[in-house]
Amino acid sequence: MNTNKKKAIPLFVIGGFALLIFIIVALAVNSEPRWVAKFDLNWISRIQTNISASKTSLIETLTTIGSAETAIILTVIVVVILFFMRKFVVGLWFGGTVLVCAVLLNTILKDIFQRPRPNFDRLIAETGFSFPSGHATGSTVFYGLAAMFLIFTVRQMWAKIVIGVVGLGWIFFIMYSRVYLGVHYPTDVFGGFLFGIASIFISLGVYFLVREPLHNLLVKWRIRDRSVIK
């Protein structure tokens, strides 16, 4: 077994496990058992505390950074930078993962489940279906991929830990913000997080399998690709 396959297998296992849990949560949300409502209401009561105009305004401003629109804009910027650095394989992988998983598949999933948004204690106006949360999925995929890319790039263990903690902390804040603002149930953001994690690890596994053939193909086309191939 070559090195790329050895790297891909554990990533597929982790991604598959996250996807399995997502499916379980999604089926539970769709069938609406009593424990789902109890779980959601319990966490909403914990999160929607100390509500104030200034806190709501700040959270509303920060939560836009986790939107699908922001993820698309940031992805285009990252891809342009990677292409400018002639890292075409990485750019195609990063951009494709965000656009397919965080935007396209998330939209399809929303249309499949068609879960209405909470109609109580809503602090801002929001349209569209509720499950899975687009903000949770988009921020998990984009910032999670960016964090993983940096973790694979840096060598110092302390730097890897800091990057992982900061990235995860920001994703959790986006999830918290959607529940605080009353536009999502906790199971919405949890589902979005699980789908995002599954997308990240499965996409990384695919990347390790296709990066060398794609790099060689670009070289054959006389396109000089500087993506690291090890």
Coordinates of C-alpha atoms in Angstrom, one line a residue:
M1 CA 0.0 0.0 0.0
N2 CA 1.5 3.4 -1.0
T3 CA 1.9 6.4 1.3
N4 CA -1.1 8.3 -0.1
K5 CA -3.5 5.4 0.5
K6 CA -2.1 5.0 4.0
K7 CA -2.9 8.6 4.7
A8 CA -6.3 8.5 3.1
I9 CA -7.7 5.5 4.9
P10 CA -7.9 6.9 8.4
L11 CA -9.3 10.1 7.0
F12 CA -12.1 8.2 5.2
V13 CA -12.8 6.3 8.5
I14 CA -13.1 9.5 10.5
G15 CA -15.2 11.2 7.8
G16 CA -17.4 8.1 7.4
F17 CA -18.0 8.0 11.2
A18 CA -19.0 11.7 11.2
L19 CA -21.3 11.1 8.3
L20 CA -22.9 8.2 10.0
I21 CA -23.7 10.3 13.1
F22 CA -25.0 13.0 10.9
I23 CA -27.4 10.6 9.2
I24 CA -28.6 9.4 12.6
V25 CA -29.2 13.0 13.8
A26 CA -30.9 13.9 10.4
L27 CA -33.3 10.9 10.6
A28 CA -34.1 11.8 14.2
V29 CA -34.8 15.4 13.3
N30 CA -37.0 14.2 10.4
S31 CA -39.0 11.8 12.6
E32 CA -39.2 14.4 15.5
P33 CA -39.0 12.1 18.5
R34 CA -39.6 13.6 22.0
W35 CA -35.9 13.6 22.9
V36 CA -35.0 15.9 19.9
A37 CA -37.5 18.6 21.2
K38 CA -36.2 18.2 24.7
F39 CA -32.6 18.4 23.6
D40 CA -33.3 21.6 21.5
L41 CA -35.3 23.4 24.2
N42 CA -32.8 22.6 26.9
W43 CA -29.9 24.1 25.0
I44 CA -31.9 27.0 23.7
S45 CA -32.7 27.9 27.3
R46 CA -29.0 27.7 28.2
I47 CA -27.8 29.7 25.3
Q48 CA -30.4 32.4 25.1
T49 CA -29.5 34.0 28.4
N50 CA -28.4 37.6 29.3
I51 CA -29.9 38.9 26.0
S52 CA -29.1 42.6 25.4
A53 CA -29.2 44.9 22.4
S54 CA -25.5 45.4 22.3
K55 CA -24.7 41.7 22.7
T56 CA -27.2 40.8 19.9
S57 CA -25.8 43.5 17.6
L58 CA -22.2 42.2 18.1
I59 CA -23.2 38.6 17.6
E60 CA -25.3 39.4 14.5
T61 CA -22.3 41.2 13.0
L62 CA -19.8 38.4 13.7
T63 CA -22.1 35.6 12.6
T64 CA -22.1 37.0 9.0
I65 CA -18.5 35.8 8.8
G66 CA -19.8 32.3 8.9
S67 CA -22.4 32.7 6.2
A68 CA -22.3 30.8 2.9
E69 CA -21.9 34.1 1.0
T70 CA -18.8 35.0 3.1
A71 CA -17.4 31.4 2.7
I72 CA -17.8 31.8 -1.1
I73 CA -16.0 35.2 -1.2
L74 CA -13.2 34.0 1.1
T75 CA -12.9 30.8 -1.0
V76 CA -12.5 32.7 -4.2
I77 CA -9.8 34.9 -2.5
V78 CA -7.9 31.8 -1.2
V79 CA -8.1 30.0 -4.6
V80 CA -6.9 33.1 -6.4
I81 CA -3.9 33.3 -4.0
L82 CA -3.2 29.6 -4.4
F83 CA -3.4 29.9 -8.2
F84 CA -1.1 32.9 -8.1
M85 CA 1.4 30.8 -6.1
R86 CA 0.9 28.1 -8.9
K87 CA -0.5 25.6 -6.4
F88 CA -3.3 24.6 -8.8
V89 CA -4.0 21.2 -7.3
V90 CA -4.5 22.6 -3.8
G91 CA -6.6 25.4 -5.1
L92 CA -8.9 23.1 -7.1
W93 CA -9.3 20.8 -4.1
F94 CA -10.0 23.6 -1.6
G95 CA -12.4 25.6 -3.8
G96 CA -14.2 22.4 -5.0
T97 CA -14.7 21.1 -1.5
V98 CA -16.1 24.4 -0.1
L99 CA -18.4 25.0 -3.1
V100 CA -19.7 21.5 -3.4
C101 CA -20.0 20.5 0.3
A102 CA -20.7 23.8 2.0
V103 CA -23.0 25.4 -0.6
L104 CA -24.4 22.8 -3.1
L105 CA -24.9 19.8 -0.9
N106 CA -26.0 21.8 2.1
T107 CA -28.7 23.5 0.0
I108 CA -29.9 20.1 -1.3
L109 CA -30.1 18.7 2.3
K110 CA -32.2 21.7 3.4
D111 CA -34.6 21.1 0.5
I112 CA -34.8 17.4 1.4
F113 CA -35.6 17.9 5.1
Q114 CA -37.5 21.2 4.8
R115 CA -37.4 21.8 8.6
P116 CA -39.0 25.1 9.5
R117 CA -36.9 27.6 11.6
P118 CA -37.8 28.2 15.2
N119 CA -40.8 30.6 15.5
F120 CA -40.1 31.8 19.0
D121 CA -37.5 34.0 20.7
R122 CA -36.1 35.0 17.2
L123 CA -33.8 38.1 17.5
I124 CA -33.2 38.6 13.8
A125 CA -35.1 37.9 10.6
E126 CA -34.0 34.9 8.6
T127 CA -35.5 32.9 5.7
G128 CA -35.1 29.4 4.3
F129 CA -35.2 26.0 5.9
S130 CA -33.4 25.2 9.1
F131 CA -31.6 21.8 8.9
P132 CA -28.7 21.6 8.5
S133 CA -27.5 25.1 9.4
G134 CA -25.7 26.6 6.5
H135 CA -23.6 28.8 8.8
A136 CA -22.5 25.8 10.8
T137 CA -21.7 23.8 7.7
G138 CA -20.0 26.6 5.8
S139 CA -17.9 27.7 8.7
T140 CA -16.9 24.1 9.6
V141 CA -15.9 23.3 6.0
F142 CA -14.1 26.6 5.2
Y143 CA -12.4 27.3 8.5
G144 CA -11.9 23.6 9.2
L145 CA -10.2 23.1 5.9
A146 CA -8.1 26.2 6.3
A147 CA -7.0 25.0 9.8
M148 CA -6.2 21.5 8.6
F149 CA -4.2 22.9 5.7
L150 CA -2.2 25.0 8.1
I151 CA -1.8 22.1 10.6
F152 CA -0.3 19.9 7.8
T153 CA 1.9 22.8 6.8
V154 CA 3.5 23.9 10.1
R155 CA 6.0 21.6 11.9
Q156 CA 5.9 22.8 15.5
M157 CA 3.4 20.9 17.6
W158 CA 2.5 23.9 19.7
A159 CA 1.5 25.8 16.5
K160 CA -0.6 22.8 15.3
I161 CA -2.4 22.8 18.7
V162 CA -3.0 26.6 18.6
I163 CA -4.4 26.5 15.0
G164 CA -6.7 23.6 15.9
V165 CA -8.0 25.3 19.1
V166 CA -8.6 28.7 17.4
G167 CA -10.3 27.1 14.4
L168 CA -12.5 24.9 16.5
G169 CA -13.3 27.7 18.8
W170 CA -14.4 30.0 16.0
I171 CA -16.6 27.3 14.5
F172 CA -18.2 26.7 17.9
F173 CA -18.9 30.4 18.3
I174 CA -20.7 30.5 14.9
M175 CA -22.8 27.5 16.0
Y176 CA -23.6 29.3 19.3
S177 CA -24.5 32.5 17.5
R178 CA -27.1 30.9 15.3
V179 CA -28.9 29.4 18.4
Y180 CA -28.5 32.6 20.4
L181 CA -30.1 34.7 17.6
G182 CA -33.0 32.2 17.5
V183 CA -32.7 31.3 13.8
H184 CA -31.7 27.7 14.4
Y185 CA -32.3 24.8 16.7
P186 CA -29.2 23.2 18.4
T187 CA -29.7 20.1 16.3
D188 CA -29.5 22.2 13.2
V189 CA -26.0 23.5 14.0
F190 CA -24.9 20.2 15.4
G191 CA -26.0 18.5 12.1
G192 CA -24.2 21.2 10.1
F193 CA -21.0 20.7 12.1
L194 CA -21.2 16.9 11.7
F195 CA -21.7 17.2 7.9
G196 CA -18.9 19.7 7.7
I197 CA -16.5 17.4 9.6
A198 CA -17.5 14.5 7.3
S199 CA -16.9 16.7 4.3
I200 CA -13.4 17.8 5.5
F201 CA -12.1 14.4 6.3
I202 CA -13.6 12.6 3.2
S203 CA -12.3 15.5 1.0
L204 CA -8.8 15.2 2.5
G205 CA -8.8 11.5 1.9
V206 CA -9.8 12.1 -1.8
Y207 CA -7.1 14.8 -2.0
F208 CA -4.3 12.4 -1.0
L209 CA -5.5 9.9 -3.6
V210 CA -5.9 12.3 -6.5
R211 CA -3.2 15.0 -5.9
E212 CA -0.4 13.1 -7.5
P213 CA -2.3 12.0 -10.7
L214 CA -3.7 15.5 -11.1
H215 CA -0.3 17.0 -10.6
N216 CA 1.2 14.7 -13.2
L217 CA -1.7 15.6 -15.6
L218 CA -1.0 19.3 -15.2
V219 CA 2.7 18.7 -15.8
K220 CA 1.8 16.8 -19.0
W221 CA -0.3 19.8 -20.1
R222 CA 2.9 21.9 -19.4
I223 CA 1.2 23.6 -16.5
R224 CA 3.8 24.1 -13.7
D225 CA 2.1 23.1 -10.5
R226 CA 3.9 23.8 -7.2
S227 CA 1.6 21.9 -4.9
V228 CA 3.7 19.8 -2.6
I229 CA 3.7 16.1 -3.6
K230 CA 5.2 13.8 -1.1

